[in-house]
mmCIF file with all atom_site columns, C-alpha atoms in Angstrom:
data_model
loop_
_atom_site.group_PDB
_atom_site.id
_atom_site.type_symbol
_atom_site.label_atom_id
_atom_site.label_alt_id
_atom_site.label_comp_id
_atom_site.label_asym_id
_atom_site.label_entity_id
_atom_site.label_seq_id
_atom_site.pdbx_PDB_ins_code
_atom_site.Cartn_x
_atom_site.Cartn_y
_atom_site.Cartn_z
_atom_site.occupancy
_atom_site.B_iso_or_equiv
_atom_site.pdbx_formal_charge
_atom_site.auth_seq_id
_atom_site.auth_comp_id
_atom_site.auth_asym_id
_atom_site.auth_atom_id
_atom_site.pdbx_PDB_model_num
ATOM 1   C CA . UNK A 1 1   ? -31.100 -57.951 -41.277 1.00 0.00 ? 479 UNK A CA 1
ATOM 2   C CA . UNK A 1 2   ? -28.918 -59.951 -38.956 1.00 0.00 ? 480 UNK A CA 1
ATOM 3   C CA . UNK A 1 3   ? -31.661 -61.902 -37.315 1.00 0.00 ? 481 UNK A CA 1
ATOM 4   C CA . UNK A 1 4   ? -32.365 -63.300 -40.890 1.00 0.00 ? 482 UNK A CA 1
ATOM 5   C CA . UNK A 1 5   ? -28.928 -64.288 -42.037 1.00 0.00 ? 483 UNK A CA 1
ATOM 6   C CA . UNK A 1 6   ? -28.277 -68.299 -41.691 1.00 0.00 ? 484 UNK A CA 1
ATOM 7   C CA . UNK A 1 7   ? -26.121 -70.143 -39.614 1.00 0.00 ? 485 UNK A CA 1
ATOM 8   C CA . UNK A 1 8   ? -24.001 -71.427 -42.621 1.00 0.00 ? 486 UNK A CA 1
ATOM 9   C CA . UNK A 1 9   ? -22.389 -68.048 -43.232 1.00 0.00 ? 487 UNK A CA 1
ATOM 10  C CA . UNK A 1 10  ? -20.718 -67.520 -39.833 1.00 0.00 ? 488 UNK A CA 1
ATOM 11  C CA . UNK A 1 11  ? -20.248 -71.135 -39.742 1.00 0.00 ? 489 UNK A CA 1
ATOM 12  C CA . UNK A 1 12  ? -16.888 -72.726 -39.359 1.00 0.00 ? 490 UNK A CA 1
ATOM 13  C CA . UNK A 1 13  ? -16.466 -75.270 -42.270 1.00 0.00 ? 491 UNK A CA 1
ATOM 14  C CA . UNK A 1 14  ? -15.755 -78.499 -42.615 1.00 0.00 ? 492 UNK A CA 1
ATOM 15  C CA . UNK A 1 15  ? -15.901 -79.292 -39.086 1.00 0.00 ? 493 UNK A CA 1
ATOM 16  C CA . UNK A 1 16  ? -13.089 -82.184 -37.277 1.00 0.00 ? 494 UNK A CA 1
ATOM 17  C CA . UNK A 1 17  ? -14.319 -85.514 -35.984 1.00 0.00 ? 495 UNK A CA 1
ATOM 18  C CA . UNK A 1 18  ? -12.705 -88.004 -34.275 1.00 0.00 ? 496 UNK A CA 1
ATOM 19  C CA . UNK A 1 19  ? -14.223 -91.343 -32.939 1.00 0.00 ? 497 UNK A CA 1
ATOM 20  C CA . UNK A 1 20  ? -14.999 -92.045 -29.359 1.00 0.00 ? 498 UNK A CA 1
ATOM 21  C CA . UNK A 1 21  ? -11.774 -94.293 -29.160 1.00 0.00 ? 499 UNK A CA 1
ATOM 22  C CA . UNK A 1 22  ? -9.596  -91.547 -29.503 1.00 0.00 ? 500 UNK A CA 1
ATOM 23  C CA . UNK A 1 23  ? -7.459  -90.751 -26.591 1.00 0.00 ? 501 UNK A CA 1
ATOM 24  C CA . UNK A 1 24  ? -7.338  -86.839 -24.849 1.00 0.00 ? 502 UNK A CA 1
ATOM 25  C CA . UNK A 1 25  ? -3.526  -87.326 -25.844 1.00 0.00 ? 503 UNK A CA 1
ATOM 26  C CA . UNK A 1 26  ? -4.285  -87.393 -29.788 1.00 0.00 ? 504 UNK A CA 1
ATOM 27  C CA . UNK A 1 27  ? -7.260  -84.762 -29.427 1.00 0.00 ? 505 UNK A CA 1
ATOM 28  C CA . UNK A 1 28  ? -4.612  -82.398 -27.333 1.00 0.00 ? 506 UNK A CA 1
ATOM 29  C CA . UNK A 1 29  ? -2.372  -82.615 -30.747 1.00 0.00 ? 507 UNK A CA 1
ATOM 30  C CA . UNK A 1 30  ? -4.928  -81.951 -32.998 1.00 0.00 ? 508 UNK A CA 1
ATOM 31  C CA . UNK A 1 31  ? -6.508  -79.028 -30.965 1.00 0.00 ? 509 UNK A CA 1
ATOM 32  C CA . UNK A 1 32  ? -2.556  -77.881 -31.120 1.00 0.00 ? 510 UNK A CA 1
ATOM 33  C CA . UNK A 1 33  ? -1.838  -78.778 -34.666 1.00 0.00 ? 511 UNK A CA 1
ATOM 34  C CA . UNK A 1 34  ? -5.521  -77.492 -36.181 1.00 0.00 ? 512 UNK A CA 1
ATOM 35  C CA . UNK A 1 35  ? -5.933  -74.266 -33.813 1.00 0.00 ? 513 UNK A CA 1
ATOM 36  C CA . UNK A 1 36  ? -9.532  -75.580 -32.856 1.00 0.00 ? 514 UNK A CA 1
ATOM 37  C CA . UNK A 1 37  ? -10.957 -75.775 -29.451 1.00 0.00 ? 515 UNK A CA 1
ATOM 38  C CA . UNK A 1 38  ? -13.311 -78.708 -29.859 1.00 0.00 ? 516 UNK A CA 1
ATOM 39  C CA . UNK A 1 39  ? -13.795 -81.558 -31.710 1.00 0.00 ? 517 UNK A CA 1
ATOM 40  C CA . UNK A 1 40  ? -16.997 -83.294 -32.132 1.00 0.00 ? 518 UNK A CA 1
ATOM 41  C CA . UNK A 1 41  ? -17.110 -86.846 -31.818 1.00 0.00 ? 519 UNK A CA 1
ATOM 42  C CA . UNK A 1 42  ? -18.733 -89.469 -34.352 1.00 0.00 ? 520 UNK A CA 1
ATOM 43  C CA . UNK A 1 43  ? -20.185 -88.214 -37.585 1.00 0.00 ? 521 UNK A CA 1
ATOM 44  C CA . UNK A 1 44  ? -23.841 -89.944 -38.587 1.00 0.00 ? 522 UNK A CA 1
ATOM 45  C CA . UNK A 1 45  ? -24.828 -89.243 -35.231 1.00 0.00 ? 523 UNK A CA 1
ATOM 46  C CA . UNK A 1 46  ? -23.141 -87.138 -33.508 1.00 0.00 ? 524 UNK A CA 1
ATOM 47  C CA . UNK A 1 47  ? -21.765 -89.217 -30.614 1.00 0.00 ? 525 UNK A CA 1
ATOM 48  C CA . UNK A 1 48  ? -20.802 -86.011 -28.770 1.00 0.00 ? 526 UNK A CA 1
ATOM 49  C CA . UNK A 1 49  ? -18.247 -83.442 -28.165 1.00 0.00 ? 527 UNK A CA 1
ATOM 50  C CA . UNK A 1 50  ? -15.146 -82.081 -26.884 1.00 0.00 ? 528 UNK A CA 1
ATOM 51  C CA . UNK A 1 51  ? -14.040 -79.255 -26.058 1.00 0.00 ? 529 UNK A CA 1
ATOM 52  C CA . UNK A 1 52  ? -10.256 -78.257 -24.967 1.00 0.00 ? 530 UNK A CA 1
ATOM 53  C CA . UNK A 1 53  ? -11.499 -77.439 -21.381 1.00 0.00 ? 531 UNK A CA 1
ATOM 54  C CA . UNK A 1 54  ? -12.453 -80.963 -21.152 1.00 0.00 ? 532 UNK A CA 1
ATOM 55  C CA . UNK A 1 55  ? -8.988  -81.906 -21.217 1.00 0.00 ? 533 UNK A CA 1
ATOM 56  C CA . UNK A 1 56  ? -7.862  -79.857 -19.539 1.00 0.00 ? 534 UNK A CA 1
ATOM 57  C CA . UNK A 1 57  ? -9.844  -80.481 -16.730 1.00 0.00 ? 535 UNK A CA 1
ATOM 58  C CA . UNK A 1 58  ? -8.960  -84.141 -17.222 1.00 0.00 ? 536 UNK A CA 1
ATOM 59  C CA . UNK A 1 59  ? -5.295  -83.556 -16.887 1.00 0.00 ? 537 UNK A CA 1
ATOM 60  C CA . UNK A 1 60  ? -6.296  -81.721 -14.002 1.00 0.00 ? 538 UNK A CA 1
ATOM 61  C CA . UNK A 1 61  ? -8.262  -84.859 -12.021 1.00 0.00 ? 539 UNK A CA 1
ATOM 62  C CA . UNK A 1 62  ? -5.259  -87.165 -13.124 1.00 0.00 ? 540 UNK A CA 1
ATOM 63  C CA . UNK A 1 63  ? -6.436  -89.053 -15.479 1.00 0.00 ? 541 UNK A CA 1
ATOM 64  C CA . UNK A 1 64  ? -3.482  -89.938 -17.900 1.00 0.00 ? 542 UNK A CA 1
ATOM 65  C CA . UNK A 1 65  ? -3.950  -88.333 -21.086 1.00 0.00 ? 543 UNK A CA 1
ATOM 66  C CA . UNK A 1 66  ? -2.132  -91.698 -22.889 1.00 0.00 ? 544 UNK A CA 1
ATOM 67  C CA . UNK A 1 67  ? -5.324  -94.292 -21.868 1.00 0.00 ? 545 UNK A CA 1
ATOM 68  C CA . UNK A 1 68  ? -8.727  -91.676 -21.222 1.00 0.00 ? 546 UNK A CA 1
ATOM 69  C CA . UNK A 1 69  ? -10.771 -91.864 -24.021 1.00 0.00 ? 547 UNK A CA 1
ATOM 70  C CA . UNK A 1 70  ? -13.261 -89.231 -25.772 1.00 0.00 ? 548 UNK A CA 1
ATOM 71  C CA . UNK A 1 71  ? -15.875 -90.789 -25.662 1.00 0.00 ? 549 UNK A CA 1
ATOM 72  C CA . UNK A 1 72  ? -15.486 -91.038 -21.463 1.00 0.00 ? 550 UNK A CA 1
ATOM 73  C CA . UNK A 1 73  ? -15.286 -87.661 -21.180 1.00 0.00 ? 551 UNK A CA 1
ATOM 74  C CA . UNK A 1 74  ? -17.279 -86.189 -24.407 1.00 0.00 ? 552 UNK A CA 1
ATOM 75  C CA . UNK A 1 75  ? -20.403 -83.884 -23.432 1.00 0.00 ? 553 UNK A CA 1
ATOM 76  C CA . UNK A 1 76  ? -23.645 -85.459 -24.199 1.00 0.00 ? 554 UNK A CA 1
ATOM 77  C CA . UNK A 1 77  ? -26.028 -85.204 -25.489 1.00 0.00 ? 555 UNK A CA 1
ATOM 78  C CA . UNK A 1 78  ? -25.239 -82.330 -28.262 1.00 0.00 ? 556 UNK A CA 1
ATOM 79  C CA . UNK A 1 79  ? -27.193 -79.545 -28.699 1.00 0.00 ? 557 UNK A CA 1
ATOM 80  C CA . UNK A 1 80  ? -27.021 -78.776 -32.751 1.00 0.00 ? 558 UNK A CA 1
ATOM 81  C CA . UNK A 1 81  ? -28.410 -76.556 -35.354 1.00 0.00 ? 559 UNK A CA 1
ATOM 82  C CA . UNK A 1 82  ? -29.314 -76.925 -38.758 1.00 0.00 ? 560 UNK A CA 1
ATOM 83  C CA . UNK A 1 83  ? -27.347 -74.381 -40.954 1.00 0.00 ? 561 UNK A CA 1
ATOM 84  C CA . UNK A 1 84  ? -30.984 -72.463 -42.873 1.00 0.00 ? 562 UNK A CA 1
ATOM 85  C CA . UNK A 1 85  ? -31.574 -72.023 -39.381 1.00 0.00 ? 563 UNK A CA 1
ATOM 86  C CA . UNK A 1 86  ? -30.771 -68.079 -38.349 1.00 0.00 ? 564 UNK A CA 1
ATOM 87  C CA . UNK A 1 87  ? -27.841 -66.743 -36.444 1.00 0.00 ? 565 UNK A CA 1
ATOM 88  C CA . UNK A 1 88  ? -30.196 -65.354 -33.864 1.00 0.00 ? 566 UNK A CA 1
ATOM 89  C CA . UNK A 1 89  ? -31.549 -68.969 -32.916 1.00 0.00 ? 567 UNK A CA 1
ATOM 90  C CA . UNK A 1 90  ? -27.887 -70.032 -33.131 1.00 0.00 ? 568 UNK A CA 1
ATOM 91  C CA . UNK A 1 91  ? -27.589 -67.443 -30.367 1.00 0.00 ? 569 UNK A CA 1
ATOM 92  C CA . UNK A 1 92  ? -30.835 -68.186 -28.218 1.00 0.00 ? 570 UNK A CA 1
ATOM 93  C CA . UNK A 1 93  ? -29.878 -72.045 -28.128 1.00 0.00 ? 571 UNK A CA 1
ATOM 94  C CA . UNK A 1 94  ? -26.473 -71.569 -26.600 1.00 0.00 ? 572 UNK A CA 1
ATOM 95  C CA . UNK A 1 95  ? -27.828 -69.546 -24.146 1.00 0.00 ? 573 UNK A CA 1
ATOM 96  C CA . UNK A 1 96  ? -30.469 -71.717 -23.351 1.00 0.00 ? 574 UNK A CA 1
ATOM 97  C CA . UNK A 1 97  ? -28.692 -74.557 -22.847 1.00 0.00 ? 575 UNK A CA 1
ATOM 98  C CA . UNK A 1 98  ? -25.319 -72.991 -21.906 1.00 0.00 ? 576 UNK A CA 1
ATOM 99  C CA . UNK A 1 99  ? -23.574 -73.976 -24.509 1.00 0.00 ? 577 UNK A CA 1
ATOM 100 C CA . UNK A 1 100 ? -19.996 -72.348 -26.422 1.00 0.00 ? 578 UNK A CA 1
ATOM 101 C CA . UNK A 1 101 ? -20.161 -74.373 -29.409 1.00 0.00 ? 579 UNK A CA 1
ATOM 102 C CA . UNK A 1 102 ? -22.878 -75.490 -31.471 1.00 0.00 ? 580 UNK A CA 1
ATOM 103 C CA . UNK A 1 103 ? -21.946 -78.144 -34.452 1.00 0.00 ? 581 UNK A CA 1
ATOM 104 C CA . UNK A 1 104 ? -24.380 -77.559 -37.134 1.00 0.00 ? 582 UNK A CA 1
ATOM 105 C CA . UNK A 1 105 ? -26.014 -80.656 -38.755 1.00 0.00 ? 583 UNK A CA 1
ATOM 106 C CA . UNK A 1 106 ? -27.145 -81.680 -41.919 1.00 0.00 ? 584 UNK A CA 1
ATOM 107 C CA . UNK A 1 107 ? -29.335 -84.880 -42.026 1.00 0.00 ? 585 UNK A CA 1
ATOM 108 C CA . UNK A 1 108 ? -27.660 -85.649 -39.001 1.00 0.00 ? 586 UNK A CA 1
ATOM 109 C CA . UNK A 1 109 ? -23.807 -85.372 -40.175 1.00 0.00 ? 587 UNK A CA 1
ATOM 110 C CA . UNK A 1 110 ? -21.668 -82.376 -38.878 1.00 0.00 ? 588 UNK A CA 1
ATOM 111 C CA . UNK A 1 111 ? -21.270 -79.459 -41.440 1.00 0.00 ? 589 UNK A CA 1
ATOM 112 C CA . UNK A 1 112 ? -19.961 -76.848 -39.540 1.00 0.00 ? 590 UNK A CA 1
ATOM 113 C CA . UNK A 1 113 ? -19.506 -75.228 -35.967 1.00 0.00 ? 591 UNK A CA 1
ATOM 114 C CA . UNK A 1 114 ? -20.575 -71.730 -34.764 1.00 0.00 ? 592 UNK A CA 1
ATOM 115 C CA . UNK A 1 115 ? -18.820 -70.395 -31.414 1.00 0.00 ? 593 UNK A CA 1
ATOM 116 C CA . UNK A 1 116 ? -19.869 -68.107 -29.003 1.00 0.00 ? 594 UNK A CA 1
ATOM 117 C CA . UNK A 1 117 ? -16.896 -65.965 -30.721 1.00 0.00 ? 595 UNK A CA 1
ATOM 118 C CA . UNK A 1 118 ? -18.552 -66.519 -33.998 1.00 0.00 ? 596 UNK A CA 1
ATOM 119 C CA . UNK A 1 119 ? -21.813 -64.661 -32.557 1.00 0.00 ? 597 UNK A CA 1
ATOM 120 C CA . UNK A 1 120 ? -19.263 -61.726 -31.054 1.00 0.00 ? 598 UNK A CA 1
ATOM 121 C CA . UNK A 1 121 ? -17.315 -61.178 -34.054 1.00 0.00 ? 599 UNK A CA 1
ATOM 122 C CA . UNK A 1 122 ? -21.033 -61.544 -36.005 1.00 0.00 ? 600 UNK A CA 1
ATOM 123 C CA . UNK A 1 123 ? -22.953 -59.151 -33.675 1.00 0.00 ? 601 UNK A CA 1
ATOM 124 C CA . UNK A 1 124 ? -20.275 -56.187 -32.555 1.00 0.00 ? 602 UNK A CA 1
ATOM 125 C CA . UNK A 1 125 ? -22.922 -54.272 -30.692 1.00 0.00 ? 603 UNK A CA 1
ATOM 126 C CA . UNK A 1 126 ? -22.743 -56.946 -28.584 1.00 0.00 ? 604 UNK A CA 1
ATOM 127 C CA . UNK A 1 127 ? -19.096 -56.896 -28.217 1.00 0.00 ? 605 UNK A CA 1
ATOM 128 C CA . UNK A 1 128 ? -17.488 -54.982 -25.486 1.00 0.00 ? 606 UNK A CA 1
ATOM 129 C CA . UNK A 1 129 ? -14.203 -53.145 -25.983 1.00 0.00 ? 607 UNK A CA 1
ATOM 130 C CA . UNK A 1 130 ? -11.762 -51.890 -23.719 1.00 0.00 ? 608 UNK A CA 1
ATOM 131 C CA . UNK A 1 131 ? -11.274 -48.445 -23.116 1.00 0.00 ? 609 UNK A CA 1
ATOM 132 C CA . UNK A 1 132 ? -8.049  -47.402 -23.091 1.00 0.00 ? 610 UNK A CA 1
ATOM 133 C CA . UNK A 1 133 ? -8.391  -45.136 -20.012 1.00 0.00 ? 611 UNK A CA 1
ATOM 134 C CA . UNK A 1 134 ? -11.376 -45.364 -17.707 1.00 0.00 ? 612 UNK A CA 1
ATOM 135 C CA . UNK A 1 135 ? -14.256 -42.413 -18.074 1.00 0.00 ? 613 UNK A CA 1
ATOM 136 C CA . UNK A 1 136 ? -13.553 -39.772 -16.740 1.00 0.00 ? 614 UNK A CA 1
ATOM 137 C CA . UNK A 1 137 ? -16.322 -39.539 -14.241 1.00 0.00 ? 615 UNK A CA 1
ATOM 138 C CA . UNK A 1 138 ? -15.439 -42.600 -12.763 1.00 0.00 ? 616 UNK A CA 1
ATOM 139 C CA . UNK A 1 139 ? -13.453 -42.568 -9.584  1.00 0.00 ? 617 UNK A CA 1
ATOM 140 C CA . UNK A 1 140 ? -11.765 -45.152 -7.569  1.00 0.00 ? 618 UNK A CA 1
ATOM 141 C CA . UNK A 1 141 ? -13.108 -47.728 -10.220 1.00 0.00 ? 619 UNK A CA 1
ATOM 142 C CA . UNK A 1 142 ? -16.566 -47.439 -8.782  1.00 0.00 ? 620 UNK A CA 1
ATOM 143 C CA . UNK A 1 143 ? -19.180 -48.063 -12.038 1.00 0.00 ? 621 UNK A CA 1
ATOM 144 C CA . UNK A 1 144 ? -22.760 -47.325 -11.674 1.00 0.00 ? 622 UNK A CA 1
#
């Protein structure tokens, strides 16, 4: 039943760290180089995270990406999960706390990372998909 089935099996595994001293610049390559869109920061704790909207939105206030750190722009504190813990909590505590990413934690050290595209990709009934034509009862693009 998918309610039942634990965190660690959508999980994405190992998860990347970096430390708080690590400048947007370097976490731009590695979010290039690695195809991941966050990085979290610090291992035993978790320090925080970042995601690639961060940056962006750093780059975007001028701040140069050469000498802004992490850990000055890293969300805090993180909201984890522990990977025996089910896919449906996964799903509850991003939405209750409005999270995308959740690192999953083992005594405290980062193990993996479920997405909110992990959940989709998990749960296709809650996916939508795009029709290639609109229905044909629908005029004007008026929906009810």
């Amino acid at each position: 039943m998918a309610d039942e089935t634990p965190v660690s099996e959508i999980m994405s595994s190992p998860v990347k760290t970096v430390g708080k001293d690590a400048t947007v610049e370097e976490v731009a390559r590695v979010f290039a180089e690695e195809g991941v869109g966050s990085l979290i920061i610090g291992e035993d704790p978790i320090d925080g995270i970042i995601t690639e909207y961060d940056v962006v939105k750093s780059i975007g206030q001028g701040k140069d990406p050469a000498d802004t750190t992490v850990g000055q722009l890293m969300s805090e504190p993180v909201v984890t999960i522990r990977p025996d813990d089910t896919v449906e909590n996964a799903g509850d505590r991003m939405g209750n706390n409005g999270v995308k990413k959740l690192p999953v934690t083992e005594g405290g050290e980062p193990v993996g990372i479920v997405t909110t595209t992990d959940l989709a990709h998990f749960l296709p009934h809650h996916r939508l998909e795009m029709a290639g034509q609109t229905e044909e009862d629908v005029s004007d693009g008026e929906f009810e």
